Every structure is written in structure tokens, then in C-alpha cells.
């Protein structure tokens, strides 16, 4: 079984401030981990993913995330928030289940960016 | 190279009617996933299909809901005798393989049941 917990349904930052969105996962086998972003009235877009190898992964729009196995975490960060970053962010985990990989998503964190 | 296409974008049904949601995956993708999104609840997995086969439907209600992905044509999510609780955004995603490494999402269908 796999699950994802995103701490904080809403995160508010000022433009130019650090963005930190938290994600903890549970998986009985080595996971693949993802962050997706959803803008209003749109589908989800992949920001970044971890499968194997380097634990610090860089994604689009200046975001990055670090896989920490000991903490079962995959927090998303960006050094300086931009107004255009305001959106809903979803963490997801995938691991093999009966031969198929079906992503499980967290509840989402709404990022609010103040001018 | 068109992305994942879902239609209609908005669907209004009265209680007891049927809802049909369509999803055309990206070209070359043979794997389709359906998710339901409710406010404050994130995306809930419903069903995973490959061409002509249902691989995993563990997230789909046993009654009134069905899905198909025929050899030709789009994937269809069908909800019979809709109830108000079915009101939600339904998202389809496709991938080229079964590893789930990257899903491409459509813009969703917002179903409203009156």
C-alpha cells in the first residue's frame, strides 16, 4: 500500500520569499515520487520526479525537491517565489502493485503568493 | 502533437440521468487513468485501463460506474443514474507505458448534477 501526506492545505508566501511545500510518503517498496502543479481550470502538469539516482531533483520553473529516504519525505522548494507560482501543488507516489504502477496523490497544497 | 483531450469540459445532468465522459489520450499512449477530484480532497484514483482491457478498477464504485477503452476511439467513463454526490471534476491521464513515470493530464470534465 502507498499513501501521501501533504502538510498544510494552504501555504502563503510573499513574492521573492522561499517556497517550501511538504510531502511525506508511505510505500512498502522503493517509490517513484512526483510533484505536479495545477493551475485554475486546467489539468495537472509534471513539475519534477524522482525515480532512481540523485536524490536532489530539479524541475521546471526553478523548483526542486529532495528525496530523503530516512525521513520518507519529498519536500518541494523554490528559492524565490513569483506571482505566477500561485497554484495547487500535488505530491504523488507510485510503486509497483501487482505489476502496475498507479500514482497515488496527496490532497494538494494551495500556494498563495502575495505581492 | 495534441495533448490529452477530454470532453465535454462541463456537463450538467439531472439526478437519474446518465453521464458519459470522453478521453482521447495523447498519440501513441495506450494507458489511461481516470481520477476524480473533489474540493479539499485531491485526486482519487478510479480506474486504470489499457487498450481493450481494464487493469485496475479498485477505486471505482461497484455500482453505476463503468469504464472502457476500446481498440478504436476514446476512453469512456460512464456514470448511470447520477446522484448529487457524483458532482466533481473528472480527470483523465495517459502514459506511454505502465511504469506511471509520467502522466499527461487532460483539462478535466466538470460534472454538475442538479
PDB file of C-alpha atoms in Angstrom:
ATOM      1  CA  UNK A   1       0.000   0.000   0.000  1.00  0.00           C
ATOM      2  CA  UNK A   2       1.151   3.538  -0.636  1.00  0.00           C
ATOM      3  CA  UNK A   3      -0.003   6.914   0.600  1.00  0.00           C
ATOM      4  CA  UNK A   4       0.965  10.567   0.549  1.00  0.00           C
ATOM      5  CA  UNK A   5       0.534  13.243   3.187  1.00  0.00           C
ATOM      6  CA  UNK A   6       0.880  16.891   2.306  1.00  0.00           C
ATOM      7  CA  UNK A   7       1.223  19.078   5.353  1.00  0.00           C
ATOM      8  CA  UNK A   8      -0.766  22.285   5.068  1.00  0.00           C
ATOM      9  CA  UNK A   9      -3.648  22.709   2.678  1.00  0.00           C
ATOM     10  CA  UNK A  10      -2.622  26.342   2.146  1.00  0.00           C
ATOM     11  CA  UNK A  11       0.801  27.978   2.158  1.00  0.00           C
ATOM     12  CA  UNK A  12       1.135  31.740   1.869  1.00  0.00           C
ATOM     13  CA  UNK A  13       4.400  33.487   0.976  1.00  0.00           C
ATOM     14  CA  UNK A  14       5.498  36.900  -0.187  1.00  0.00           C
ATOM     15  CA  UNK A  15       6.871  37.381  -3.659  1.00  0.00           C
ATOM     16  CA  UNK A  16      10.624  36.712  -3.539  1.00  0.00           C
ATOM     17  CA  UNK A  17      10.419  34.546  -0.427  1.00  0.00           C
ATOM     18  CA  UNK A  18      11.367  30.897  -0.116  1.00  0.00           C
ATOM     19  CA  UNK A  19       8.711  28.367  -1.041  1.00  0.00           C
ATOM     20  CA  UNK A  20       8.562  25.120   0.944  1.00  0.00           C
ATOM     21  CA  UNK A  21       5.788  22.600   0.364  1.00  0.00           C
ATOM     22  CA  UNK A  22       5.942  19.468   2.469  1.00  0.00           C
ATOM     23  CA  UNK A  23       5.272  15.914   1.387  1.00  0.00           C
ATOM     24  CA  UNK A  24       5.689  12.658   3.265  1.00  0.00           C
ATOM     25  CA  UNK A  25       5.003   9.309   1.729  1.00  0.00           C
ATOM     26  CA  UNK A  26       4.454   5.731   2.730  1.00  0.00           C
ATOM     27  CA  UNK A  27       5.416   2.856   0.481  1.00  0.00           C
ATOM     28  CA  UNK A  28       6.354  -0.754   1.112  1.00  0.00           C
ATOM     29  CA  UNK A  29       8.681  -0.817  -1.895  1.00  0.00           C
ATOM     30  CA  UNK A  30      11.079   1.754  -3.390  1.00  0.00           C
ATOM     31  CA  UNK A  31       8.873   4.533  -4.672  1.00  0.00           C
ATOM     32  CA  UNK A  32       8.772   6.866  -7.582  1.00  0.00           C
ATOM     33  CA  UNK A  33       7.896  10.351  -6.344  1.00  0.00           C
ATOM     34  CA  UNK A  34       6.405  13.283  -8.200  1.00  0.00           C
ATOM     35  CA  UNK A  35       5.255  16.849  -7.847  1.00  0.00           C
ATOM     36  CA  UNK A  36       2.527  18.117 -10.125  1.00  0.00           C
ATOM     37  CA  UNK A  37       1.116  21.644 -10.443  1.00  0.00           C
ATOM     38  CA  UNK A  38      -2.457  22.542 -11.303  1.00  0.00           C
ATOM     39  CA  UNK A  39      -3.469  25.991 -12.477  1.00  0.00           C
ATOM     40  CA  UNK A  40      -7.134  27.012 -12.280  1.00  0.00           C
ATOM     41  CA  UNK A  41      -9.405  25.124 -14.648  1.00  0.00           C
ATOM     42  CA  UNK A  42      -6.549  23.054 -16.009  1.00  0.00           C
ATOM     43  CA  UNK A  43      -5.222  19.535 -15.645  1.00  0.00           C
ATOM     44  CA  UNK A  44      -2.083  18.645 -13.734  1.00  0.00           C
ATOM     45  CA  UNK A  45       1.370  19.237 -15.171  1.00  0.00           C
ATOM     46  CA  UNK A  46       4.501  17.428 -14.062  1.00  0.00           C
ATOM     47  CA  UNK A  47       6.963  19.664 -12.206  1.00  0.00           C
ATOM     48  CA  UNK A  48       9.587  17.064 -11.367  1.00  0.00           C
ATOM     49  CA  UNK A  49      10.063  13.432 -10.484  1.00  0.00           C
ATOM     50  CA  UNK A  50      12.381  11.116  -8.608  1.00  0.00           C
ATOM     51  CA  UNK A  51      12.837   7.556  -9.787  1.00  0.00           C
ATOM     52  CA  UNK A  52      16.409   6.469  -9.016  1.00  0.00           C
ATOM     53  CA  UNK A  53      19.833   8.051  -8.731  1.00  0.00           C
ATOM     54  CA  UNK A  54      20.481  11.558  -7.466  1.00  0.00           C
ATOM     55  CA  UNK A  55      18.210  12.396  -4.576  1.00  0.00           C
ATOM     56  CA  UNK A  56      18.044  16.115  -5.366  1.00  0.00           C
ATOM     57  CA  UNK A  57      15.966  16.606  -8.469  1.00  0.00           C
ATOM     58  CA  UNK A  58      15.407  19.805 -10.374  1.00  0.00           C
ATOM     59  CA  UNK A  59      12.246  20.599 -12.229  1.00  0.00           C
ATOM     60  CA  UNK A  60      10.706  23.315 -14.298  1.00  0.00           C
ATOM     61  CA  UNK A  61      10.215  26.926 -13.204  1.00  0.00           C
ATOM     62  CA  UNK A  62      13.068  26.807 -10.670  1.00  0.00           C
ATOM     63  CA  UNK A  63      11.539  24.171  -8.404  1.00  0.00           C
ATOM     64  CA  UNK A  64      13.482  21.342  -6.856  1.00  0.00           C
ATOM     65  CA  UNK A  65      12.825  18.529  -4.402  1.00  0.00           C
ATOM     66  CA  UNK A  66      14.961  16.212  -2.334  1.00  0.00           C
ATOM     67  CA  UNK A  67      14.198  12.573  -1.693  1.00  0.00           C
ATOM     68  CA  UNK A  68      15.077  11.674   1.906  1.00  0.00           C
ATOM     69  CA  UNK A  69      14.509   8.003   2.489  1.00  0.00           C
ATOM     70  CA  UNK A  70      15.242   8.154   6.220  1.00  0.00           C
ATOM     71  CA  UNK A  71      12.543  10.783   6.661  1.00  0.00           C
ATOM     72  CA  UNK A  72      10.207   9.376   3.971  1.00  0.00           C
ATOM     73  CA  UNK A  73       9.945  12.898   2.641  1.00  0.00           C
ATOM     74  CA  UNK A  74       9.993  14.633  -0.719  1.00  0.00           C
ATOM     75  CA  UNK A  75       9.595  18.338   0.050  1.00  0.00           C
ATOM     76  CA  UNK A  76       9.322  20.850  -2.788  1.00  0.00           C
ATOM     77  CA  UNK A  77      11.274  24.098  -2.654  1.00  0.00           C
ATOM     78  CA  UNK A  78      11.926  27.209  -4.697  1.00  0.00           C
ATOM     79  CA  UNK A  79      14.345  29.906  -3.525  1.00  0.00           C
ATOM     80  CA  UNK A  80      12.260  32.877  -4.648  1.00  0.00           C
ATOM     81  CA  UNK A  81       8.512  32.852  -5.215  1.00  0.00           C
ATOM     82  CA  UNK A  82       6.971  34.544  -8.206  1.00  0.00           C
ATOM     83  CA  UNK A  83       3.376  35.643  -8.562  1.00  0.00           C
ATOM     84  CA  UNK A  84       2.940  33.142 -11.387  1.00  0.00           C
ATOM     85  CA  UNK A  85       3.729  30.286  -8.966  1.00  0.00           C
ATOM     86  CA  UNK A  86       0.312  30.655  -7.335  1.00  0.00           C
ATOM     87  CA  UNK A  87      -1.414  27.329  -7.998  1.00  0.00           C
ATOM     88  CA  UNK A  88      -2.342  23.998  -6.441  1.00  0.00           C
ATOM     89  CA  UNK A  89       0.548  21.579  -5.935  1.00  0.00           C
ATOM     90  CA  UNK A  90       0.181  17.835  -5.629  1.00  0.00           C
ATOM     91  CA  UNK A  91       2.694  15.309  -4.403  1.00  0.00           C
ATOM     92  CA  UNK A  92       2.303  11.772  -5.734  1.00  0.00           C
ATOM     93  CA  UNK A  93       3.867   8.365  -5.152  1.00  0.00           C
ATOM     94  CA  UNK A  94       3.956   5.373  -7.434  1.00  0.00           C
ATOM     95  CA  UNK A  95       5.179   1.891  -6.716  1.00  0.00           C
ATOM     96  CA  UNK A  96       4.587  -1.482  -8.250  1.00  0.00           C
ATOM     97  CA  UNK A  97       1.321  -3.069  -7.283  1.00  0.00           C
ATOM     98  CA  UNK A  98       0.546  -6.339  -8.987  1.00  0.00           C
ATOM     99  CA  UNK A  99       2.724  -5.323 -11.892  1.00  0.00           C
ATOM    100  CA  UNK A 100       1.116  -1.959 -12.498  1.00  0.00           C
ATOM    101  CA  UNK A 101       2.143   1.475 -11.298  1.00  0.00           C
ATOM    102  CA  UNK A 102      -0.759   3.651 -10.267  1.00  0.00           C
ATOM    103  CA  UNK A 103       0.073   7.071  -8.842  1.00  0.00           C
ATOM    104  CA  UNK A 104      -1.482   7.980  -5.503  1.00  0.00           C
ATOM    105  CA  UNK A 105      -1.897  11.711  -4.967  1.00  0.00           C
ATOM    106  CA  UNK A 106      -1.904  13.814  -1.835  1.00  0.00           C
ATOM    107  CA  UNK A 107      -4.720  16.233  -1.062  1.00  0.00           C
ATOM    108  CA  UNK A 108      -2.852  19.151  -2.529  1.00  0.00           C
ATOM    109  CA  UNK A 109      -1.390  22.380  -1.192  1.00  0.00           C
ATOM    110  CA  UNK A 110      -2.615  25.709  -2.447  1.00  0.00           C
ATOM    111  CA  UNK A 111       0.282  28.157  -2.817  1.00  0.00           C
ATOM    112  CA  UNK A 112      -0.683  31.798  -2.364  1.00  0.00           C
ATOM    113  CA  UNK A 113       1.849  34.438  -3.343  1.00  0.00           C
ATOM    114  CA  UNK A 114       1.458  37.981  -2.008  1.00  0.00           C
ATOM    115  CA  UNK A 115       2.961  40.971  -3.783  1.00  0.00           C
TER     116      UNK A 115
ATOM    117  CA  UNK B   1       1.076  16.876 -31.103  1.00  0.00           C
ATOM    118  CA  UNK B   2      -2.205  17.286 -29.307  1.00  0.00           C
ATOM    119  CA  UNK B   3      -2.326  16.633 -25.608  1.00  0.00           C
ATOM    120  CA  UNK B   4      -4.903  14.606 -23.731  1.00  0.00           C
ATOM    121  CA  UNK B   5      -8.343  15.727 -24.844  1.00  0.00           C
ATOM    122  CA  UNK B   6     -11.356  15.486 -22.604  1.00  0.00           C
ATOM    123  CA  UNK B   7     -14.893  16.383 -23.500  1.00  0.00           C
ATOM    124  CA  UNK B   8     -17.148  17.861 -22.607  1.00  0.00           C
ATOM    125  CA  UNK B   9     -15.476  20.430 -20.351  1.00  0.00           C
ATOM    126  CA  UNK B  10     -18.696  20.946 -18.460  1.00  0.00           C
ATOM    127  CA  UNK B  11     -21.569  18.507 -18.175  1.00  0.00           C
ATOM    128  CA  UNK B  12     -24.847  19.162 -16.397  1.00  0.00           C
ATOM    129  CA  UNK B  13     -27.162  16.289 -15.615  1.00  0.00           C
ATOM    130  CA  UNK B  14     -30.290  15.851 -13.545  1.00  0.00           C
ATOM    131  CA  UNK B  15     -30.486  13.152 -10.931  1.00  0.00           C
ATOM    132  CA  UNK B  16     -31.143   9.767 -12.533  1.00  0.00           C
ATOM    133  CA  UNK B  17     -29.674  10.631 -15.921  1.00  0.00           C
ATOM    134  CA  UNK B  18     -26.561   9.116 -17.450  1.00  0.00           C
ATOM    135  CA  UNK B  19     -23.226  10.900 -17.820  1.00  0.00           C
ATOM    136  CA  UNK B  20     -20.651   9.958 -20.440  1.00  0.00           C
ATOM    137  CA  UNK B  21     -17.180  11.435 -20.162  1.00  0.00           C
ATOM    138  CA  UNK B  22     -14.720  11.042 -23.007  1.00  0.00           C
ATOM    139  CA  UNK B  23     -10.948  10.989 -23.025  1.00  0.00           C
ATOM    140  CA  UNK B  24      -8.644  10.807 -26.029  1.00  0.00           C
ATOM    141  CA  UNK B  25      -5.098  10.023 -24.884  1.00  0.00           C
ATOM    142  CA  UNK B  26      -2.002  11.506 -26.395  1.00  0.00           C
ATOM    143  CA  UNK B  27      -0.922   9.963 -29.662  1.00  0.00           C
ATOM    144  CA  UNK B  28       0.987   6.769 -29.046  1.00  0.00           C
ATOM    145  CA  UNK B  29      -0.257   6.351 -25.479  1.00  0.00           C
ATOM    146  CA  UNK B  30      -2.058   3.120 -24.714  1.00  0.00           C
ATOM    147  CA  UNK B  31      -2.515   3.563 -20.960  1.00  0.00           C
ATOM    148  CA  UNK B  32      -5.326   5.641 -19.487  1.00  0.00           C
ATOM    149  CA  UNK B  33      -6.094   6.576 -15.894  1.00  0.00           C
ATOM    150  CA  UNK B  34      -9.261   8.185 -14.555  1.00  0.00           C
ATOM    151  CA  UNK B  35      -9.254  10.271 -11.390  1.00  0.00           C
ATOM    152  CA  UNK B  36     -11.987  12.157  -9.555  1.00  0.00           C
ATOM    153  CA  UNK B  37     -11.270  15.441  -7.809  1.00  0.00           C
ATOM    154  CA  UNK B  38     -13.404  16.853  -5.048  1.00  0.00           C
ATOM    155  CA  UNK B  39     -12.650  20.155  -3.307  1.00  0.00           C
ATOM    156  CA  UNK B  40     -10.176  19.762  -0.445  1.00  0.00           C
ATOM    157  CA  UNK B  41      -9.757  16.066  -1.240  1.00  0.00           C
ATOM    158  CA  UNK B  42      -7.208  15.944  -4.020  1.00  0.00           C
ATOM    159  CA  UNK B  43      -7.325  13.368  -6.767  1.00  0.00           C
ATOM    160  CA  UNK B  44      -8.781   9.958  -6.092  1.00  0.00           C
ATOM    161  CA  UNK B  45      -7.854   7.099  -8.403  1.00  0.00           C
ATOM    162  CA  UNK B  46     -10.774   5.392 -10.077  1.00  0.00           C
ATOM    163  CA  UNK B  47      -9.633   3.089 -12.875  1.00  0.00           C
ATOM    164  CA  UNK B  48      -6.620   2.199 -14.994  1.00  0.00           C
ATOM    165  CA  UNK B  49      -7.070   0.833 -18.500  1.00  0.00           C
ATOM    166  CA  UNK B  50      -5.020  -0.317 -21.417  1.00  0.00           C
ATOM    167  CA  UNK B  51      -6.446  -0.750 -24.861  1.00  0.00           C
ATOM    168  CA  UNK B  52      -9.456  -3.081 -24.563  1.00  0.00           C
ATOM    169  CA  UNK B  53      -8.554  -4.078 -21.003  1.00  0.00           C
ATOM    170  CA  UNK B  54      -9.349  -2.866 -17.506  1.00  0.00           C
ATOM    171  CA  UNK B  55      -6.163  -3.341 -15.493  1.00  0.00           C
ATOM    172  CA  UNK B  56      -7.231  -1.957 -12.140  1.00  0.00           C
ATOM    173  CA  UNK B  57     -10.662  -0.657 -11.130  1.00  0.00           C
ATOM    174  CA  UNK B  58     -10.136  -0.754  -7.395  1.00  0.00           C
ATOM    175  CA  UNK B  59     -11.044   2.906  -6.998  1.00  0.00           C
ATOM    176  CA  UNK B  60     -14.285   2.795  -8.899  1.00  0.00           C
ATOM    177  CA  UNK B  61     -17.649   2.369  -7.150  1.00  0.00           C
ATOM    178  CA  UNK B  62     -19.080  -1.075  -7.811  1.00  0.00           C
ATOM    179  CA  UNK B  63     -22.437   0.235  -8.937  1.00  0.00           C
ATOM    180  CA  UNK B  64     -23.413   2.758 -11.604  1.00  0.00           C
ATOM    181  CA  UNK B  65     -19.826   3.416 -12.767  1.00  0.00           C
ATOM    182  CA  UNK B  66     -18.115   1.742 -15.698  1.00  0.00           C
ATOM    183  CA  UNK B  67     -15.174   2.477 -17.960  1.00  0.00           C
ATOM    184  CA  UNK B  68     -13.910   1.261 -21.279  1.00  0.00           C
ATOM    185  CA  UNK B  69     -11.020   1.914 -23.634  1.00  0.00           C
ATOM    186  CA  UNK B  70     -11.859   0.318 -26.965  1.00  0.00           C
ATOM    187  CA  UNK B  71      -9.402  -0.577 -29.675  1.00  0.00           C
ATOM    188  CA  UNK B  72     -10.592   2.391 -31.678  1.00  0.00           C
ATOM    189  CA  UNK B  73     -11.821   5.628 -30.197  1.00  0.00           C
ATOM    190  CA  UNK B  74     -11.607   7.401 -26.870  1.00  0.00           C
ATOM    191  CA  UNK B  75     -11.828   6.019 -23.376  1.00  0.00           C
ATOM    192  CA  UNK B  76     -15.289   6.452 -21.861  1.00  0.00           C
ATOM    193  CA  UNK B  77     -16.222   6.848 -18.227  1.00  0.00           C
ATOM    194  CA  UNK B  78     -19.915   6.182 -17.820  1.00  0.00           C
ATOM    195  CA  UNK B  79     -21.987   7.041 -14.784  1.00  0.00           C
ATOM    196  CA  UNK B  80     -25.534   5.730 -14.742  1.00  0.00           C
ATOM    197  CA  UNK B  81     -28.369   7.194 -12.667  1.00  0.00           C
ATOM    198  CA  UNK B  82     -26.265  10.070 -11.429  1.00  0.00           C
ATOM    199  CA  UNK B  83     -26.737  11.443  -7.924  1.00  0.00           C
ATOM    200  CA  UNK B  84     -25.692  14.793  -6.477  1.00  0.00           C
ATOM    201  CA  UNK B  85     -22.684  13.183  -4.832  1.00  0.00           C
ATOM    202  CA  UNK B  86     -21.260  12.410  -8.275  1.00  0.00           C
ATOM    203  CA  UNK B  87     -20.698  16.132  -8.859  1.00  0.00           C
ATOM    204  CA  UNK B  88     -16.941  16.552  -9.211  1.00  0.00           C
ATOM    205  CA  UNK B  89     -14.146  17.181 -11.662  1.00  0.00           C
ATOM    206  CA  UNK B  90     -13.116  14.053 -13.515  1.00  0.00           C
ATOM    207  CA  UNK B  91      -9.601  13.938 -14.925  1.00  0.00           C
ATOM    208  CA  UNK B  92      -8.140  11.573 -17.425  1.00  0.00           C
ATOM    209  CA  UNK B  93      -4.422  10.995 -17.806  1.00  0.00           C
ATOM    210  CA  UNK B  94      -2.447   8.952 -20.288  1.00  0.00           C
ATOM    211  CA  UNK B  95       1.024   7.468 -20.392  1.00  0.00           C
ATOM    212  CA  UNK B  96       3.048   5.604 -22.982  1.00  0.00           C
ATOM    213  CA  UNK B  97       3.870   2.717 -20.669  1.00  0.00           C
ATOM    214  CA  UNK B  98       2.789   1.086 -17.466  1.00  0.00           C
ATOM    215  CA  UNK B  99       5.502   2.473 -15.211  1.00  0.00           C
ATOM    216  CA  UNK B 100       3.443   5.537 -14.352  1.00  0.00           C
ATOM    217  CA  UNK B 101       6.612   7.599 -14.602  1.00  0.00           C
ATOM    218  CA  UNK B 102       4.892  10.490 -16.211  1.00  0.00           C
ATOM    219  CA  UNK B 103       1.241  11.082 -16.674  1.00  0.00           C
ATOM    220  CA  UNK B 104      -0.160  13.620 -19.078  1.00  0.00           C
ATOM    221  CA  UNK B 105      -3.436  15.055 -17.862  1.00  0.00           C
ATOM    222  CA  UNK B 106      -6.401  16.439 -19.708  1.00  0.00           C
ATOM    223  CA  UNK B 107      -8.186  19.600 -18.583  1.00  0.00           C
ATOM    224  CA  UNK B 108     -10.950  17.606 -16.960  1.00  0.00           C
ATOM    225  CA  UNK B 109     -14.723  17.379 -17.157  1.00  0.00           C
ATOM    226  CA  UNK B 110     -16.698  19.220 -14.504  1.00  0.00           C
ATOM    227  CA  UNK B 111     -19.837  17.217 -13.821  1.00  0.00           C
ATOM    228  CA  UNK B 112     -22.683  19.005 -12.082  1.00  0.00           C
ATOM    229  CA  UNK B 113     -25.726  17.028 -11.004  1.00  0.00           C
ATOM    230  CA  UNK B 114     -28.855  19.066 -10.338  1.00  0.00           C
TER     231      UNK B 114
END
